[in-house]
Each structure stands twice: as C-alpha cells, then as structure tokens.
Short mmCIF file of C-alpha atoms in Angstrom, two decimals:
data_model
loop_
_atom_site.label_atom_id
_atom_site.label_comp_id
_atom_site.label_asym_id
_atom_site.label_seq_id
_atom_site.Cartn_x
_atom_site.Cartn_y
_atom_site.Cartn_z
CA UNK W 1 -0.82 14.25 -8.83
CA UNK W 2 1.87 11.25 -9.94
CA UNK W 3 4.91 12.11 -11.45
CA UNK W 4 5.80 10.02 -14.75
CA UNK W 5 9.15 8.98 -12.57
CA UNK W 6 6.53 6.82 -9.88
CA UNK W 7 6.54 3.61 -11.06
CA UNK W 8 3.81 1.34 -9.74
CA UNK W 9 3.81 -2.52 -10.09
CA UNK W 10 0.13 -3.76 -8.45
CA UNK W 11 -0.05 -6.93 -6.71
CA UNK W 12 -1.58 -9.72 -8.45
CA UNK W 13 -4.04 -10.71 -5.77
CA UNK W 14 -4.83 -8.74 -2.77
CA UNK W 15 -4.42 -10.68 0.42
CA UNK W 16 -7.05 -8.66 2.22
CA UNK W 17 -9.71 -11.00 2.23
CA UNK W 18 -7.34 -13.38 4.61
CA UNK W 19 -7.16 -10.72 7.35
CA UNK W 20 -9.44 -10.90 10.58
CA UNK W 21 -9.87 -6.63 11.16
CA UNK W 22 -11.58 -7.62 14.47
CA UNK W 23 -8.32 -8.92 15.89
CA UNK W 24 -5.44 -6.94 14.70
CA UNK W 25 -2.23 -7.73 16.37
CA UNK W 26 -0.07 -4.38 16.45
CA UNK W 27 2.51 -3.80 13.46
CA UNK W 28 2.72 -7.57 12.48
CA UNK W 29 0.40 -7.68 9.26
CA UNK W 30 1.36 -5.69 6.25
CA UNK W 31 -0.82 -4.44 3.15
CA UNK W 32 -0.52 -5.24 -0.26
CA UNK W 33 2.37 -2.83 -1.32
CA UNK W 34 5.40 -0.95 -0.46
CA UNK W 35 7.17 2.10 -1.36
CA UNK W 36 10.84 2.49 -2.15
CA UNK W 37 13.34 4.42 -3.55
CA UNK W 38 17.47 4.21 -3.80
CA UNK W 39 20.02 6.96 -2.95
CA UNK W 40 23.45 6.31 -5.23
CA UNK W 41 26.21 8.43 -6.80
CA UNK W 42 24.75 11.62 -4.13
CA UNK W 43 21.58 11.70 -5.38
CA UNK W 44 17.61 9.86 -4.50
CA UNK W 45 16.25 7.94 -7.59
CA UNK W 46 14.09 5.30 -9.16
CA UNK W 47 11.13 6.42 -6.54
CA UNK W 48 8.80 2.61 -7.33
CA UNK W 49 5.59 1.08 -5.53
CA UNK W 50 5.94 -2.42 -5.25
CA UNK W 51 4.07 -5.42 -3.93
CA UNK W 52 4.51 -6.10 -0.50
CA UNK W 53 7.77 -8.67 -0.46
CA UNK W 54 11.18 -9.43 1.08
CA UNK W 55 14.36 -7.07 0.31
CA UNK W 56 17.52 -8.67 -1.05
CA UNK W 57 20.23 -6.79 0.81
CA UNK W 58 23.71 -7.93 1.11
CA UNK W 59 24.77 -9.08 4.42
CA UNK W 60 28.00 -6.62 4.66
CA UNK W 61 25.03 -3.85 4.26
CA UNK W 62 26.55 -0.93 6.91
CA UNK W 63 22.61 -0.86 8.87
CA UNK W 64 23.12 -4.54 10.16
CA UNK W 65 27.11 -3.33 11.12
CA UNK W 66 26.50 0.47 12.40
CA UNK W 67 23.20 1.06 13.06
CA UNK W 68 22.32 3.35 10.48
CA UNK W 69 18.39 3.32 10.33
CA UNK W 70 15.47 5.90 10.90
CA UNK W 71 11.97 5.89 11.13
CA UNK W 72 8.73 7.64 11.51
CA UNK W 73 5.46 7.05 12.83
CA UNK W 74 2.51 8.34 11.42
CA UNK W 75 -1.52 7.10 10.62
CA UNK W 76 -4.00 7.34 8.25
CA UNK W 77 -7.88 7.88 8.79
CA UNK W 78 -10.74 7.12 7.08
CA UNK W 79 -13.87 9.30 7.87
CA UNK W 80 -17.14 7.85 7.95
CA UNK W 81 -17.92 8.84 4.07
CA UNK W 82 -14.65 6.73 3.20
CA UNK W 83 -12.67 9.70 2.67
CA UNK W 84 -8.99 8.92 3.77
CA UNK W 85 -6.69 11.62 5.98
CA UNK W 86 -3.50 12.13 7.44
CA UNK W 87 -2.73 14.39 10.08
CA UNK W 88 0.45 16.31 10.41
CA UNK W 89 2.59 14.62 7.71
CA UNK W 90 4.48 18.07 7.36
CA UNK W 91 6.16 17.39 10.83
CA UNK W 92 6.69 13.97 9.96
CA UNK W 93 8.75 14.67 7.16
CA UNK W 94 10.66 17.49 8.51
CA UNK W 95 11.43 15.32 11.33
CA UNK W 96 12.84 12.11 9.53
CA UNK W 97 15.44 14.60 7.94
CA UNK W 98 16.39 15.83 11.03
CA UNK W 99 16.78 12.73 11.94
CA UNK W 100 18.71 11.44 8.65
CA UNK W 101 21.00 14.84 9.41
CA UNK W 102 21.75 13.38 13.03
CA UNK W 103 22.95 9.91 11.42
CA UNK W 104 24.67 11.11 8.68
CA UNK W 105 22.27 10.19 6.48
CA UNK W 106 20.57 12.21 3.40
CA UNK W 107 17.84 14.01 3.27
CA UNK W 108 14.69 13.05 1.71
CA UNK W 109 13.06 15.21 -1.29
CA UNK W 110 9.55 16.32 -0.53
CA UNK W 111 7.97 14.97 -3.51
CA UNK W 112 9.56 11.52 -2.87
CA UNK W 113 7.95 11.20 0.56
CA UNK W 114 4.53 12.99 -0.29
CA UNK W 115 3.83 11.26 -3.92
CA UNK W 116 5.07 7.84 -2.65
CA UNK W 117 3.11 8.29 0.53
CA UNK W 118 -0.17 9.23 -1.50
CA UNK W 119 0.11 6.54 -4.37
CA UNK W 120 0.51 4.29 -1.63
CA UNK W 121 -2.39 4.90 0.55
CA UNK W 122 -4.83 5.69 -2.59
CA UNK W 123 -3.44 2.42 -3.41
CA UNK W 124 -4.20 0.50 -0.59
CA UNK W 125 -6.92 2.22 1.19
CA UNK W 126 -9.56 -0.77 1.32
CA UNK W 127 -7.08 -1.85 4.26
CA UNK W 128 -8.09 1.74 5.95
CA UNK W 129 -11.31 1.08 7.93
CA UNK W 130 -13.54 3.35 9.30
CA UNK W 131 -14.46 3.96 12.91
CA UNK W 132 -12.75 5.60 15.86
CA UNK W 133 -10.00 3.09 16.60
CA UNK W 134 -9.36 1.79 13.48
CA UNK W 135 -6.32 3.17 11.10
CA UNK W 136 -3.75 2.46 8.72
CA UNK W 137 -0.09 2.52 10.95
CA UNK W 138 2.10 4.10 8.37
CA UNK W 139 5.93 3.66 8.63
CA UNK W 140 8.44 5.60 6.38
CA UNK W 141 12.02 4.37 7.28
CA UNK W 142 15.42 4.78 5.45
CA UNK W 143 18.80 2.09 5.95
CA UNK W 144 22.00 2.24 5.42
CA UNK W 145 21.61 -0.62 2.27
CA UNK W 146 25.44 0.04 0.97
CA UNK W 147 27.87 -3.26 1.35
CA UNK W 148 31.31 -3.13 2.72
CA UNK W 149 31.82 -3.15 6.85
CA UNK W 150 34.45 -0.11 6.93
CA UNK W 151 33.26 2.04 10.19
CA UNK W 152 31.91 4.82 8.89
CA UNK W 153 28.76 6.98 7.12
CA UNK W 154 27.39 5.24 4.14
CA UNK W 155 26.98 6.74 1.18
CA UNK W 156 24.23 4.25 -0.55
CA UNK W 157 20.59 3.95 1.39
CA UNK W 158 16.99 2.67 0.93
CA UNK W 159 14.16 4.67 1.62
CA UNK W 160 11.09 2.29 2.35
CA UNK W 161 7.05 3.28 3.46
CA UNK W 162 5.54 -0.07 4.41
CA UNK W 163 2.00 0.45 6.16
CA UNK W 164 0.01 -1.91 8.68
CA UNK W 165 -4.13 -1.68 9.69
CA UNK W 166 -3.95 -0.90 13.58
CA UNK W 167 -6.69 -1.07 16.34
CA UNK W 168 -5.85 0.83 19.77
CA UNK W 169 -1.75 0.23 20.14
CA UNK W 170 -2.90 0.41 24.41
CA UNK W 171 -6.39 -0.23 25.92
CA UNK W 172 -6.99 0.86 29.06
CA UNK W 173 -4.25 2.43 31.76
CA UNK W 174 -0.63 1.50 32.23
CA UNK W 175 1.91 0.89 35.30
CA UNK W 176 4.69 2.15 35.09
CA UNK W 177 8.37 1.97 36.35
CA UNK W 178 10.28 5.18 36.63
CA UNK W 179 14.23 4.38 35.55
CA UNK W 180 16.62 5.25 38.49
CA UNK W 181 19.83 3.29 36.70
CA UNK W 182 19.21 3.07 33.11
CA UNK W 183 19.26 5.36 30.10
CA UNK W 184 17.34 6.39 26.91
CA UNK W 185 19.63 8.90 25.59
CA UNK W 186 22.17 11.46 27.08
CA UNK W 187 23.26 15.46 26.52
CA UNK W 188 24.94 15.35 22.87
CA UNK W 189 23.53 11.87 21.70
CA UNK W 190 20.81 11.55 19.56
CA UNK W 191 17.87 11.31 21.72
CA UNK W 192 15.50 13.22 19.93
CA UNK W 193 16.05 11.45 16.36
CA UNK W 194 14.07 8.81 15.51
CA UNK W 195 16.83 6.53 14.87
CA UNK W 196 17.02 2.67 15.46
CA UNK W 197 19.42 2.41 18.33
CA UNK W 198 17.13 4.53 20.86
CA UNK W 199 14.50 1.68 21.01
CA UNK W 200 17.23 -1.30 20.62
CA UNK W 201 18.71 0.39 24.12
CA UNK W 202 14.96 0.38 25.73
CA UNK W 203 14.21 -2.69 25.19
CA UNK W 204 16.75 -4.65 28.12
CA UNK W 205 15.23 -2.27 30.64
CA UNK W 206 11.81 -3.00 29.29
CA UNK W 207 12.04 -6.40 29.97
CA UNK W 208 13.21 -6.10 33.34
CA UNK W 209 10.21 -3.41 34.22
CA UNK W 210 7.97 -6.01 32.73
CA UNK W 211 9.25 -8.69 34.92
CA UNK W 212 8.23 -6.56 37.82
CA UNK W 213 4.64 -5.83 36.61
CA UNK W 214 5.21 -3.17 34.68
CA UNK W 215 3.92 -2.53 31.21
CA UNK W 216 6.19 0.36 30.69
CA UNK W 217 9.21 2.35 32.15
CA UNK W 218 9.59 6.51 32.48
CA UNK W 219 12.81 7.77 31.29
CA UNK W 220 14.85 10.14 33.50
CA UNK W 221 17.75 12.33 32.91
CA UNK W 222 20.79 10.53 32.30
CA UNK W 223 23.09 12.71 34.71
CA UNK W 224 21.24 12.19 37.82
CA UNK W 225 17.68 10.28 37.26
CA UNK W 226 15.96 12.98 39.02
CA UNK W 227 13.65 14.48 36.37
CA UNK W 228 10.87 12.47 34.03
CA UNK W 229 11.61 12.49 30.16
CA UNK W 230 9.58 10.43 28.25
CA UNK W 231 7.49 7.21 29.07
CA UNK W 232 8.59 4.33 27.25
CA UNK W 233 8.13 5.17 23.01
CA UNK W 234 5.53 8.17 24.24
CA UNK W 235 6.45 12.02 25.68
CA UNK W 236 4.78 12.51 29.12
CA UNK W 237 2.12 15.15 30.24
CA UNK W 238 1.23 15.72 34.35
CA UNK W 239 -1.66 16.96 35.50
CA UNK W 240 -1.01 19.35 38.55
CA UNK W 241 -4.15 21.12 39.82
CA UNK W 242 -5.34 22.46 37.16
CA UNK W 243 -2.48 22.74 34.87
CA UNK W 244 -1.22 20.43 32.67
CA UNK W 245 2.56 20.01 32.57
CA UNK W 246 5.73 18.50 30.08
CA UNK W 247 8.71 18.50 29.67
CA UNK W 248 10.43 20.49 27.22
CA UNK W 249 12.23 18.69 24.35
CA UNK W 250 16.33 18.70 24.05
CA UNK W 251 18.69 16.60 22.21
CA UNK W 252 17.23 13.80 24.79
CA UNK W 253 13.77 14.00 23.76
CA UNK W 254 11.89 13.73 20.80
CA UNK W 255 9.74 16.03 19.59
CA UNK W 256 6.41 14.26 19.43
CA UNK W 257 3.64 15.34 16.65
CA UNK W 258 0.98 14.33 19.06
CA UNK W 259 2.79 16.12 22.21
CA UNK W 260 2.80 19.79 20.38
CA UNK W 261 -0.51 18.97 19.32
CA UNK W 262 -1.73 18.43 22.83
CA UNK W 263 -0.27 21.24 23.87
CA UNK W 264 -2.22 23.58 21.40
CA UNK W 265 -5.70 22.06 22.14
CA UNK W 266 -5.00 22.47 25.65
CA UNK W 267 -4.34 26.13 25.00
CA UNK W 268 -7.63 26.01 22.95
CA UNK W 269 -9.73 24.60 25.52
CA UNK W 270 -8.49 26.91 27.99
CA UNK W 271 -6.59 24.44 29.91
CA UNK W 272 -3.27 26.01 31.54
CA UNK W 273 0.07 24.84 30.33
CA UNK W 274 3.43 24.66 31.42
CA UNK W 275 6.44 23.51 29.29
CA UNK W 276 9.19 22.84 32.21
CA UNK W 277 11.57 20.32 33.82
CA UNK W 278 9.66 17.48 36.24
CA UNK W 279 11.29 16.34 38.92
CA UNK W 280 10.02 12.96 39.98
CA UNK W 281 10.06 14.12 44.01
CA UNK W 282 7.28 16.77 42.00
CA UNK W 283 4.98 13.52 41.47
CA UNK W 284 5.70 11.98 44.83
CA UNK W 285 5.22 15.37 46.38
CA UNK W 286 1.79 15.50 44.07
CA UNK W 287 0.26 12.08 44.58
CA UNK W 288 0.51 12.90 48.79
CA UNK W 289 -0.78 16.49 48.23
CA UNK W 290 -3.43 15.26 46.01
CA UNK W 291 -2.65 18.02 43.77
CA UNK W 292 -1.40 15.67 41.01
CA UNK W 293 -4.67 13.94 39.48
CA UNK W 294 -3.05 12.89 36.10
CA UNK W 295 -0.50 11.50 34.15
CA UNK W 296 -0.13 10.29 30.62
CA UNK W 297 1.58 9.31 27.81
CA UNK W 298 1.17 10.87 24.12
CA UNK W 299 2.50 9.33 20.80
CA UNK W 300 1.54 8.43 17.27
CA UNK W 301 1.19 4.67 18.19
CA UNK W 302 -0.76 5.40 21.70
CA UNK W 303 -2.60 8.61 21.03
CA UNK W 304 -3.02 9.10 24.93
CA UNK W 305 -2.18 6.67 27.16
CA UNK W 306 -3.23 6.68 31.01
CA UNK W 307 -0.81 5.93 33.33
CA UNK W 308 -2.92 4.58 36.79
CA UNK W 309 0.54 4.20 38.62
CA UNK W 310 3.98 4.27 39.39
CA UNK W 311 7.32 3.00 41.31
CA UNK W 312 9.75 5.28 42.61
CA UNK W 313 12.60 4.08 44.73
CA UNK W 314 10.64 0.36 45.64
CA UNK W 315 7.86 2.13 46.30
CA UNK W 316 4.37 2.35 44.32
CA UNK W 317 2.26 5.24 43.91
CA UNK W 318 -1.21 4.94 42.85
CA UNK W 319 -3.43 7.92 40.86
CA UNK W 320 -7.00 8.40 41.45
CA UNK W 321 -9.44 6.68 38.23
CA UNK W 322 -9.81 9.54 35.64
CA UNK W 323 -13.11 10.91 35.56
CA UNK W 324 -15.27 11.52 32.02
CA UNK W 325 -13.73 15.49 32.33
CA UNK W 326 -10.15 14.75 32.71
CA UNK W 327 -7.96 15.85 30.84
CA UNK W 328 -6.50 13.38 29.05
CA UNK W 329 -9.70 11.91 27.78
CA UNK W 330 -10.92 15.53 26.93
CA UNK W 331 -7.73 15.50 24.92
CA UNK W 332 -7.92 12.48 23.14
CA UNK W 333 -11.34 12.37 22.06
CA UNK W 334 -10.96 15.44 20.39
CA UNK W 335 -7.77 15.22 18.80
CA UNK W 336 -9.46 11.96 17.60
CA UNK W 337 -12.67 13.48 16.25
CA UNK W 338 -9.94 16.14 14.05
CA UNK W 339 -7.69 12.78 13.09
CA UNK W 340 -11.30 11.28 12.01
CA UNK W 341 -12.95 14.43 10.10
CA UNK W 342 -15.49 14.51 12.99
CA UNK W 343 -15.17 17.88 14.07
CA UNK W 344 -13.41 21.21 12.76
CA UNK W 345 -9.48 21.45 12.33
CA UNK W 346 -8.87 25.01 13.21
CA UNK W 347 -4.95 24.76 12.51
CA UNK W 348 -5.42 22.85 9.43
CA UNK W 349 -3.61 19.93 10.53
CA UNK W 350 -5.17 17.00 7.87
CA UNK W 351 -4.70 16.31 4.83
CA UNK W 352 -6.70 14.32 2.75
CA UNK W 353 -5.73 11.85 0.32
CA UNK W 354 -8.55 10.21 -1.15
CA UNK W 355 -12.36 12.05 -1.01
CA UNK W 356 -15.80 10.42 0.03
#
C-alpha cells in the first residue's frame, strides 16, 4: 500500500514498443522508470519514482574518488496468469545493509526499499514477460553522491532501483580458469559485501582468462590458492558421488540468495549436502577417480550455471555431459518452477506484487 511520502512522476511515453524481447542483450536496456531517494542531515528522505533519465551528480561526488557504491541483484517473475513475483527480497534487503554497514554507509529503511520496489514493478510490469527465461533484472544500488574529495566516509548518498527485462544471463556450459595468482577478496576485506570494488578487481583477471578461452575464472583463497571460492560473480557447488558440496561463506564470500536456496532443495529432495572447504587437488583428485560428475555455478544473474571444464596448473580437465537427472538441472528447474508460480513454495520464499 503507497505511502503519501512516494512521489511518482510517470513517463510521458513508454518506450516499450521500441524494444525487440526476442533479443535482449544482458543489463543494457532499461524500463520506463526509476526509483530514488536522498540520505542528508543523518536521515533517508524524499523516497520519488521517476522516469528513467540521467543523474546530475557533481564530479567531486566521493563514489567516483573512494569507491563507495553497493548493489544487489534480484528478479522479478511473471506467472503464466500475468501475476508478477519476487523471490527472496527479504535476504536481499538484509544483505545490501550489511553491505552499506561494511562501507560505511547507512542503512536502508524497510519501507523505502519494499514500497519503492513495489510501485516500481506495478509500475512497469508490461516490461515483465512471461515464460521460463524471461524476467525483469532488478538492481537496487546506493552511492556515495556527497561532493568534496577529502578521504573519508560520506555522509550524503543516493539510493537508486533501476530494473532491466533479461533472457538467460548464460546458455549452455562454461570453461573455466581456476586463479592460482590473483585475488577476489582476502581475510578482513570485504569479500562478502556486495560492494563495487569486488567486481572492478575481477575484471583484469577476467580478461586475461578470456584471452585463454575461458568464459570465466574460479576464485581461490587469497593466502595460498589452494581451495575454490566462488566462480566468477556466482558461489560454486561440486558434485562428489552422490553428494553435493560448497563452500562455506566468510568475510571472502558472499552469501548468495540462490546458493542457500540450493542448499535447502537439495535437503528437500533428499540429495546429501556438505557445507566445507574445497581444495582444488579435491577436483583433480575427482575428475581421475570419476567420483566428481558435477560442478556449477549459482547466482541471481545465472540461476545455475554448468561448468563442462577446467584449468589447473596449465592443465585442462574435462567433466562428463550432465545427464537429464543431474543435479544441477534437477535444481534449477525447480527452483525455476517456485521463481515462476509453477509449483508449490514450501518455505514461502515469493512474494507477489501484482495478481493475475
């Protein structure tokens, strides 16, 4: 239910009808309106939806100087009756604040992020389409908007939800690379917060994994690159025999909404779990046993992402072709039919925003 302190300003036209849905390119078109809201003088006001539109930000603002910025991930659904769904928002928004507290940054009132998320996607949800596949990518993020270029913890941000229609972030499997010299985050940083600076720092090593075939590299501890962390932007599950295996989260590791959900339909389907460190001679070890069968990435953007190989040391290892009953397809279809109000949500992980 809105607030009388939401202020909404609609577009004049919506620029929907210039769109091709068929051929989405990931997280580069944008619909018709924004969210925002300003934190001055130690407190969040003037919560507004807005069209769509360039920010006028001063150049001295402290995010361009000292990397004050956060983010979340998230998605929105629409069933086939048109009804529109979220899943999981609740750890979405306790994790941005834990983020925010990491950065020095403020926290976020619950009826800010909720009512500005709703009004937004009620407002926009022509640009949700139906099918499995198809969502809205939804990204809440707050800056560090206050001018002046003195090193140290603003005390003036932006909160901002700006949302973009998605199709499948990855089709098919991935290679990967796993990282023997470079690092994602260390004991003490801020690994787990979804802050700006973790994915700026990917990116170099990225490239060079790319340039080598790879469309992804697996994170390992920063002290002696002996255990897996996270794959690229995803957290990482391994199939050994019949149990499926990840590593635990830390100040290195984020806590992924789709990773604890995994874990509890795994649980649910009877599948055996382990929550443990991974050495990578425990893969290498696997592949020549054959007791490792499959590994994947999980994530808001990916949902479940195969992984058909890796290199380790020069050397490439290659994983069998996942069958129909493996586990991470098993996993993702269903997680997919809850996301899509195709099945039963026994935790009572969606919410809906707009009904059929």
């Amino acid at each position: 239910m809105q607030t009388t302190t939401l202020q909404i300003t609609k577009c004049e036209s919506s620029k929907i009808d210039q769109v091709n849905f068929d051929k989405l390119p990931f997280g580069e078109i944008f619909t018709d309106h924004m969210f925002i809201c300003d934190y001055k003088n130690g407190a969040w006001s003037n919560p507004r939806i807005q069209p769509y539109q360039p920010l006028q930000i001063a150049p001295s603002a402290r995010v361009f100087h000292y990397g004050q910025a956060i983010f979340e991930g998230m998605k929105a659904y629409k069933d086939d009756e048109g009804g529109v769904w979220l899943f999981r928002p609740d750890q979405n928004y306790e994790r941005i604040n834990k983020s925010a507290e990491r950065m020095a940054m403020p926290p976020l009132p619950k009826e800010y992020f909720f009512e500005g998320l709703h009004e937004l996607l009620r407002l926009d949800q022509e640009w949700i389409k139906p099918g499995i596949g198809n969502t809205l990518y939804v990204r809440p993020f707050m800056i560090a908007s206050q001018a002046g270029i003195i090193a140290s913890a603003a005390e003036e941000f932006t909160f901002m939800i700006i949302c973009a229609p998605a199709q499948s972030y990855f089709t098919g499997s991935v290679s990967v690379k796993i990282e023997e010299h470079y690092s994602r985050a260390a004991n003490g940083g801020f690994g787990y917060a979804k802050a700006a600076g973790n994915y700026a720092g990917q990116f170099y090593p990225t490239q060079l994994a790319k340039q080598e075939g790879f469309q992804q590299v697996v994170w390992t501890d920063a002290t002696e690159h002996k255990y897996i962390e996270e794959a690229g932007t995803m957290n990482i599950f391994v199939r050994l025999k019949d149990t499926l295996v990840t590593c635990p989260v830390s100040d290195r590791i984020l806590d992924g909404v789709t990773r604890k959900s995994l874990l509890q339909m795994a649980e649910d389907m009877g599948i055996k779990t382990e929550v443990r460190p991974i050495a990578v001679s425990e893969l290498v070890k696997g592949i020549a046993s054959g007791e490792m069968t499959e590994l994947f990435g999980a994530g808001t953007a990916a949902v479940v992402s195969p992984i058909s190989g890796f290199s380790y040391e020069g050397k490439r290892y290659e994983l069998p072709e996942l069958s129909k009953d493996s586990y991470a397809l098993r996993l993702k279809n269903q997680l997919m039919n809850i996301q899509y109000n195709r099945s039963e949500d026994p935790h009572g992980w969606r919410e809906q925003v707009v009904t059929s």
